[in-house]
Short mmCIF file of C-alpha atoms in Angstrom, two decimals:
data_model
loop_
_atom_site.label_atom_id
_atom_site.label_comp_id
_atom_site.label_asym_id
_atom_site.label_seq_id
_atom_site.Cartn_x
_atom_site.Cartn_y
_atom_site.Cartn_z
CA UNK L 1 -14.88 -3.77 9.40
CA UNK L 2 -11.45 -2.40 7.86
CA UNK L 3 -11.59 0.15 10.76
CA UNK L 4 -8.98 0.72 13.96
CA UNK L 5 -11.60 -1.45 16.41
CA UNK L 6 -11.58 -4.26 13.93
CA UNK L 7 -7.58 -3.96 13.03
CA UNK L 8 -6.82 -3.98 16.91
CA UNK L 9 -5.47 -7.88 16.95
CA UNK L 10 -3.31 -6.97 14.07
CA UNK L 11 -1.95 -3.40 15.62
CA UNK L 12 -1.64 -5.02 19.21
CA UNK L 13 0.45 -7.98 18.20
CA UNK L 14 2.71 -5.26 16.04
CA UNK L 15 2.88 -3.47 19.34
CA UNK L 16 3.72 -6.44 21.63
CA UNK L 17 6.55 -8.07 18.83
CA UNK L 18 8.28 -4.58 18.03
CA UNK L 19 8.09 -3.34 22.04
CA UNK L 20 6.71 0.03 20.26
CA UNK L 21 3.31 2.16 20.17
CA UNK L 22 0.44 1.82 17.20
CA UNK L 23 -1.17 5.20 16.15
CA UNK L 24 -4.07 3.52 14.39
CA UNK L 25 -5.69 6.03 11.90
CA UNK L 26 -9.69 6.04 11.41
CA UNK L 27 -9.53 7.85 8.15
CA UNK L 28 -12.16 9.09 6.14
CA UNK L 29 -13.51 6.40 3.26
CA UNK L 30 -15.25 6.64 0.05
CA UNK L 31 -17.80 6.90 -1.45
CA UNK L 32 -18.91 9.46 0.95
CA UNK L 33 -15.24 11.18 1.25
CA UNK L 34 -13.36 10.20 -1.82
CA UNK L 35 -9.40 11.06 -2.94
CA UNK L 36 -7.69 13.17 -1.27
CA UNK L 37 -9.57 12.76 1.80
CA UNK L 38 -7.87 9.38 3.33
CA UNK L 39 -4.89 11.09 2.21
CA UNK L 40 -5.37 14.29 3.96
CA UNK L 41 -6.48 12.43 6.95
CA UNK L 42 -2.91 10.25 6.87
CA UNK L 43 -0.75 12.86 6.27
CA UNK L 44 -2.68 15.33 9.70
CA UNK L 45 -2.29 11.28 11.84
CA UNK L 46 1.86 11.79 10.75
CA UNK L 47 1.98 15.93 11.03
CA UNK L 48 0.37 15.58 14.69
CA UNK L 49 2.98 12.68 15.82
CA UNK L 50 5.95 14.99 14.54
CA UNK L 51 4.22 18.30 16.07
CA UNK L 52 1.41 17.75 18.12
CA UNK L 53 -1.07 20.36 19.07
CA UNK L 54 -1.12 22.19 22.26
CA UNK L 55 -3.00 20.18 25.06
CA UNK L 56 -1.74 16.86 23.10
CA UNK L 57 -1.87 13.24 25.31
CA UNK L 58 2.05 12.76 23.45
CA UNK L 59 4.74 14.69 22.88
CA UNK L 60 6.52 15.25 19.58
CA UNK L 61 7.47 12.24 18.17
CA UNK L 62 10.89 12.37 15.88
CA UNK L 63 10.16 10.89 12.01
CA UNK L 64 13.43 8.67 13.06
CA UNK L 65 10.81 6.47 15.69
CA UNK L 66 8.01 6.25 12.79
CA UNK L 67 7.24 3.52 10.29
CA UNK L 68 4.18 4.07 7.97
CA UNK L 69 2.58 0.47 7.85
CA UNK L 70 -0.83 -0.97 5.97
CA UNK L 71 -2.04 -3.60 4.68
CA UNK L 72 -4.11 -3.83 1.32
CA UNK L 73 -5.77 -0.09 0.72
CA UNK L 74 -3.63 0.88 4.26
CA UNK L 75 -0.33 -0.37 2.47
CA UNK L 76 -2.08 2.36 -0.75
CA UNK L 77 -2.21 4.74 1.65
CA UNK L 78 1.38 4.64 2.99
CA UNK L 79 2.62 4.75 0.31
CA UNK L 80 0.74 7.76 -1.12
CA UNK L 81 1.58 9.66 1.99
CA UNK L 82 4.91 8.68 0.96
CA UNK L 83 4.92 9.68 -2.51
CA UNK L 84 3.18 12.98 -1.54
CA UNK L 85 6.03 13.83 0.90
CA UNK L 86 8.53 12.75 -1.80
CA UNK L 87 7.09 15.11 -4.29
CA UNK L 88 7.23 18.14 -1.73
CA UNK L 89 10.79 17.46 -1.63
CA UNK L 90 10.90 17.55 -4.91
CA UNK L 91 9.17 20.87 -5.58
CA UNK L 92 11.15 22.47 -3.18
CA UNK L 93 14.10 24.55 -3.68
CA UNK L 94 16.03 24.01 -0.56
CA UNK L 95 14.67 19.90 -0.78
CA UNK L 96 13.28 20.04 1.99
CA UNK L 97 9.12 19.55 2.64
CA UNK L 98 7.45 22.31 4.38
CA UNK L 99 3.83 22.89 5.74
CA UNK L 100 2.05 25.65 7.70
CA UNK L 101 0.90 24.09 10.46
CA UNK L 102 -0.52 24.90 13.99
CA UNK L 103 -0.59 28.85 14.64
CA UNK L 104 0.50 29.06 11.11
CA UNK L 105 3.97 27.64 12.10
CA UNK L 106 5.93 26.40 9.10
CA UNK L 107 6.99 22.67 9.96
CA UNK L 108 9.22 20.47 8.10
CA UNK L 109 7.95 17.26 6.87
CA UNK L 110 10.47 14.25 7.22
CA UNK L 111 10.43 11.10 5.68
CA UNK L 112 9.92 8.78 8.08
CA UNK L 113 12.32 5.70 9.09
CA UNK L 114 11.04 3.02 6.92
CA UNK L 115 7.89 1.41 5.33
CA UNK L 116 6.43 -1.76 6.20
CA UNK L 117 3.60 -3.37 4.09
CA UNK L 118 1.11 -6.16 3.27
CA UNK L 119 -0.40 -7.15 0.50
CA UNK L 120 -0.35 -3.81 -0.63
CA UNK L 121 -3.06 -2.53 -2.98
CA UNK L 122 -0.95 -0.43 -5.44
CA UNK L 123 -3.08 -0.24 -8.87
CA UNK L 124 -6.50 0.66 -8.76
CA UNK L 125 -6.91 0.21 -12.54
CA UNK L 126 -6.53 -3.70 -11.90
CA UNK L 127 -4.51 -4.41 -14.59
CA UNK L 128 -1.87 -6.70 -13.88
CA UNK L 129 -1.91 -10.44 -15.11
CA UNK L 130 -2.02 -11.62 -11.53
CA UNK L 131 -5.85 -10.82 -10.72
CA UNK L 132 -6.16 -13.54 -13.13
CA UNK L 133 -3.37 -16.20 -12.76
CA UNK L 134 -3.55 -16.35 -9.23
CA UNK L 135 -7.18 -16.63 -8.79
CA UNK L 136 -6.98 -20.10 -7.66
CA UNK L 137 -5.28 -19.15 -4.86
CA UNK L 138 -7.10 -15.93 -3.47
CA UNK L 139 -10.10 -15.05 -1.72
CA UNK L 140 -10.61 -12.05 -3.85
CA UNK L 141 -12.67 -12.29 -6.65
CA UNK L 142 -10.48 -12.18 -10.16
CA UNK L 143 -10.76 -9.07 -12.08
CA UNK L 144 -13.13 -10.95 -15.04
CA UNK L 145 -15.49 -10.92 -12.18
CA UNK L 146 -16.32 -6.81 -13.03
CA UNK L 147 -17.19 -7.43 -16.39
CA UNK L 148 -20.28 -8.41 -15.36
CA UNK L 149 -21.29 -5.57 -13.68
CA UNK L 150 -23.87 -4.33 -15.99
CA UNK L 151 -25.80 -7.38 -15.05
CA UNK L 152 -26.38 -6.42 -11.67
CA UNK L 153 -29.60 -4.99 -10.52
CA UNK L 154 -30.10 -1.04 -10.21
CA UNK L 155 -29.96 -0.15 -6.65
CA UNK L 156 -31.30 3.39 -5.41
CA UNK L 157 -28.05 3.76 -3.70
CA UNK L 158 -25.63 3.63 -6.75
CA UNK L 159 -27.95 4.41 -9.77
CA UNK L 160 -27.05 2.12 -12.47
CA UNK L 161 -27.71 4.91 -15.13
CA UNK L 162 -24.86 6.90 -15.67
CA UNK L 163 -22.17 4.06 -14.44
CA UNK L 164 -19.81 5.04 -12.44
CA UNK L 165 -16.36 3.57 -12.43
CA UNK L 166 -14.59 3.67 -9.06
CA UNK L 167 -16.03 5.00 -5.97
CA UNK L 168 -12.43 6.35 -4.67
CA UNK L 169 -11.97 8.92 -7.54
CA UNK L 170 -13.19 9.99 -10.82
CA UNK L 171 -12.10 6.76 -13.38
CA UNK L 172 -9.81 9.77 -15.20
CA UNK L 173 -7.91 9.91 -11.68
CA UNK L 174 -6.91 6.11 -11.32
CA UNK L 175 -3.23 5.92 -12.37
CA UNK L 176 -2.65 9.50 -10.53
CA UNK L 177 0.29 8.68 -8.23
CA UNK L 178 -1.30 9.50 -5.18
CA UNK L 179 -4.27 6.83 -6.04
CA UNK L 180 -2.60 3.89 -7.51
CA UNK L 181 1.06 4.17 -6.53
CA UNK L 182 2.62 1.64 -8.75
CA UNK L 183 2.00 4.39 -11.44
CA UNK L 184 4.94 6.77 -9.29
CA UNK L 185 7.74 7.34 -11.17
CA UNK L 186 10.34 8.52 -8.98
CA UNK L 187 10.90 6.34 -5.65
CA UNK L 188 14.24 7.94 -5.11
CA UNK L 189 15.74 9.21 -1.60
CA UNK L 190 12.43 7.20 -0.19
CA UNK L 191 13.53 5.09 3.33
CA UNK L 192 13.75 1.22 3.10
CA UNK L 193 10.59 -0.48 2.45
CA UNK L 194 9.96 -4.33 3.04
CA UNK L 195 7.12 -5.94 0.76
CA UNK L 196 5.39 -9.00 1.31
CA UNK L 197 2.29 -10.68 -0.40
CA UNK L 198 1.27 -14.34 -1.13
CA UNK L 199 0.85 -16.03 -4.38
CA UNK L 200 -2.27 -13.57 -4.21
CA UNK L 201 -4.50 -11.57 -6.84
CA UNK L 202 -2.52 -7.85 -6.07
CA UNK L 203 1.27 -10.57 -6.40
CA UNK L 204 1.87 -8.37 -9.78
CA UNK L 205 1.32 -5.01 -8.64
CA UNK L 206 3.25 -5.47 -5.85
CA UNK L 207 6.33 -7.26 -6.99
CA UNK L 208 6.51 -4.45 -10.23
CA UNK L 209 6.62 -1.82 -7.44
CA UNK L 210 9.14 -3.47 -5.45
CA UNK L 211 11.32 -3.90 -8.52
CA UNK L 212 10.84 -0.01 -9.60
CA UNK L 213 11.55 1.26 -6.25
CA UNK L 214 15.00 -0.82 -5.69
CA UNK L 215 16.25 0.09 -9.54
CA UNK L 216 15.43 3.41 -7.86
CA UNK L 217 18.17 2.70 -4.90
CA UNK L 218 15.32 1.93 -2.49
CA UNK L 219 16.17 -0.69 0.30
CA UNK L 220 13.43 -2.72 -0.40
CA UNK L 221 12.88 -6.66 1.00
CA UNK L 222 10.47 -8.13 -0.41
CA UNK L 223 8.39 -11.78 0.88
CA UNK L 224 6.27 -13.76 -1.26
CA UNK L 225 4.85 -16.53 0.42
CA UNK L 226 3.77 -19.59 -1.56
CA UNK L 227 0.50 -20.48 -2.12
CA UNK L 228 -0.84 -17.94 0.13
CA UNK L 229 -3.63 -16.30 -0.29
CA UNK L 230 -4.14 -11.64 0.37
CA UNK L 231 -3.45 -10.65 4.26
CA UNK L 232 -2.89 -14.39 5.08
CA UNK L 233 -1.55 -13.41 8.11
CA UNK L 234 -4.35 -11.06 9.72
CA UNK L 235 -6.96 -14.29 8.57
CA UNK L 236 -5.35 -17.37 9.23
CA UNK L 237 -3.42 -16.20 12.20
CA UNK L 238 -2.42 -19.58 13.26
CA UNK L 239 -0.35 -21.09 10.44
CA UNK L 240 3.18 -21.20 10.71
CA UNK L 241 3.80 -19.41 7.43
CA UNK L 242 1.33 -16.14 9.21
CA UNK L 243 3.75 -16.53 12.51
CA UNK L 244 6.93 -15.82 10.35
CA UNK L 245 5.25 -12.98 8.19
CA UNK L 246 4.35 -11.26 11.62
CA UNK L 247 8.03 -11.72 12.73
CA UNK L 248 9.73 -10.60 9.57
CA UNK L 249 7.45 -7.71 9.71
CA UNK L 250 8.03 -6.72 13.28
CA UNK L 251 12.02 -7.04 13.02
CA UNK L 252 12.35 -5.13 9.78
CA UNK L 253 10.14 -1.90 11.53
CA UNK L 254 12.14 -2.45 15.19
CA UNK L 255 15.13 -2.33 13.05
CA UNK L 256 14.14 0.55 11.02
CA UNK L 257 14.31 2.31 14.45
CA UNK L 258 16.85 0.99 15.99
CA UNK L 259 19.57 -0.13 13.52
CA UNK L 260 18.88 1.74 10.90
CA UNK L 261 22.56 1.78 9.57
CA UNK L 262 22.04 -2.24 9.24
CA UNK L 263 18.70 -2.20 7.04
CA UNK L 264 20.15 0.44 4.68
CA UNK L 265 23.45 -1.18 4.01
CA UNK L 266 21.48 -4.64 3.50
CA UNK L 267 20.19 -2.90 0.76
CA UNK L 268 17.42 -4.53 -1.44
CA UNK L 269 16.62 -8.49 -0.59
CA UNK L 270 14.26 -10.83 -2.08
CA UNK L 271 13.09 -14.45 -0.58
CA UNK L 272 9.92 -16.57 -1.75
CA UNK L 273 8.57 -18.54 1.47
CA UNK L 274 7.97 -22.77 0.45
CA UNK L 275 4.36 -23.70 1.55
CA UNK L 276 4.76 -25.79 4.69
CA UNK L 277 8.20 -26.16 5.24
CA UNK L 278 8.88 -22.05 5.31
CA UNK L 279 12.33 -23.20 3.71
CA UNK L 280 13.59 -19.92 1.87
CA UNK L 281 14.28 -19.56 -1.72
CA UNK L 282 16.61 -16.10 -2.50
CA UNK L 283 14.68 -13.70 -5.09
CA UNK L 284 16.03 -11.38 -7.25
CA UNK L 285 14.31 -7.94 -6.82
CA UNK L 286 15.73 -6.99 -10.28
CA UNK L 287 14.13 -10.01 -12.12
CA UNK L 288 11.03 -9.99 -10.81
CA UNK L 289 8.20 -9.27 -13.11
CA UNK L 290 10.50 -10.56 -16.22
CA UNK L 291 9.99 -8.41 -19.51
CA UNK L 292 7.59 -5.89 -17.40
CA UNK L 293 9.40 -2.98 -16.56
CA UNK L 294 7.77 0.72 -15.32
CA UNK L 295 7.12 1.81 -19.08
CA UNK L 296 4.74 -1.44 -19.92
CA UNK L 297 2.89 -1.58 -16.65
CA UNK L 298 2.03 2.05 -16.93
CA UNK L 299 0.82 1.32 -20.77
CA UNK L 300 -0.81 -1.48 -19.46
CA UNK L 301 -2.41 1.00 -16.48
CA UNK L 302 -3.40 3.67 -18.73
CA UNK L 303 -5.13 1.20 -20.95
CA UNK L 304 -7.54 0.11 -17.86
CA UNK L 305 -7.93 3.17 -16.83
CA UNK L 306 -9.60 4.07 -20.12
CA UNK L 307 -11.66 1.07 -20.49
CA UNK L 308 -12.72 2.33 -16.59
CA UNK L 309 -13.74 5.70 -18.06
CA UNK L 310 -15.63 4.41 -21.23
CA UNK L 311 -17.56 2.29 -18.96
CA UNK L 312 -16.16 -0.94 -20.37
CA UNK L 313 -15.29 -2.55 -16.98
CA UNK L 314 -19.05 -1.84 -15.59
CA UNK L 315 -19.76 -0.21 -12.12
CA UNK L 316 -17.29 -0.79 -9.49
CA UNK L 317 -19.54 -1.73 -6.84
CA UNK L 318 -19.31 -5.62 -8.93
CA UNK L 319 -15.32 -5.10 -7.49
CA UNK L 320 -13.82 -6.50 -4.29
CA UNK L 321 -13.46 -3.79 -1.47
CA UNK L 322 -10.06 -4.14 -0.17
#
């Protein structure tokens, strides 16, 4: 489950509708490997594509003909790998992300052509109104599910005594921008990034990231479809509205590739998807999430992360696995 052999319906029809090849990644997963290790795992998958090791099936593949894609804790994930590369920049002098790699080579690290991603998971504190509002449309259990954690009974697997809070990091760690990403700051000089979700428990998260990263001068096109429920598309494969989110998210990584020019100088576009008729309704980018901009949600962020670490929210195991 959640693994490449499992994903393969998903990453084959990506592969068929863009005409391109799927690297599938089986990373490591907590509890048993924790943060950084999915991470670490991600970012050797993108280093071995741009310089493979001697006696590789592939040869080097230029960041140009690479789009990081996910869905849920894979759309986390590329976007950490993202952010990590972003910081490197950063940190250097020359701006420019370096790595010893194979033989002790120094490689350069390029961002890659563009980000495509579903229902992305982006703040493991669970803080945003949406885990509650949208309940009625989701799958997911709403975050007032947790709170009843401590009622659960102690299993010899996950000792109830001391609680733990998250079994990806230590509670402390969850609004580090490598773990939840909506707590990133900087988004700038990242590639063009298309969003979409349904009217779905992670909606908030989401649409405050996609408004952060365009103020930021990202490219970012975001789809919310109505009344949809998280990874609609991989689950109820046959509706209409999963056809179309399949589509969009084929052209915009083919075009990433291919026309780059074109998805940059869209810039940043917004549509909400009508239940049933798929009529679409243009978004503002820059109004979504009215009243919460990047200083609130990450008040709002560090004040679930605390509750997380005083064992207010009980053990995590009582939260979905996404």
């Amino acid at each position: 489950l959640m693994d490449p052999a499992s994903h393969r319906p998903t990453t084959s029809r990506l592969a068929k509708l863009t005409g391109g090849r799927v690297l599938s990644v089986r990373y490591r997963l907590a509890p048993q490997n924790p943060f950084p290790a999915a991470l670490l795992d991600a970012l050797v998958a993108y280093l071995s594509l741009l310089s493979p090791p001697p006696g590789s099936p592939h040869s080097a593949i230029p960041a140009s003909h690479i789009v990081f894609s996910g869905d849920s804790a894979g759309g986390n994930l590329s976007l950490s790998l993202l952010q990590l590369i972003l910081e490197l920049r950063r940190q250097s002098p020359t701006g420019t992300a370096t790595i010893r790699w194979h033989n002790n080579t120094t490689i350069d690290i390029p961002l890659p052509a563009g980000l495509a991603l579903n229902s992305p998971w982006t703040d493991l504190t669970r803080s945003m109104p949406s885990l509650t509002t949208n309940a009625q449309y989701d799958y997911l259990p709403a975050a007032s599910f947790a709170r009843g954690a401590d009622t659960l009974p102690p299993c010899p697997v996950w000792p109830s005594t001391p609680p733990r809070g998250d079994i990806y990091c230590d509670s402390a760690a969850l609004t580090h921008p490598l773990v939840s990403p909506l707590a990133a700051r900087d988004w700038t000089g990242a590639p063009p990034v298309w969003i979409e979700c349904g009217t779905e428990l992670l909606h908030d998260e989401a649409a405050a990231l996609a408004k952060h990263a365009a103020s930021q001068g990202v490219a970012v096109t975001w789809e919310c479809f109505e009344a949809m429920p998280h990874c609609f598309a991989m689950i109820l494969d046959a509706l209409p509205a999963s056809q179309k989110c399949f589509a969009d998210w084929a052209d915009f990584a083919k075009a990433c590739v291919e026309r780059p020019g074109d998805v940059r100088s869209r810039g940043t576009t917004g549509v909400f998807v009508e239940a049933k008729t798929l009529k679409e309704r243009q978004v503002d980018v820059g109004g979504l999430m009215e009243g919460w901009g990047f200083e609130r949600v990450l008040t709002v962020m560090r004040k679930g992360r605390d509750r997380r670490v005083k064992g207010e929210e009980g053990e995590m195991k009582a939260l979905p696995k996404l």
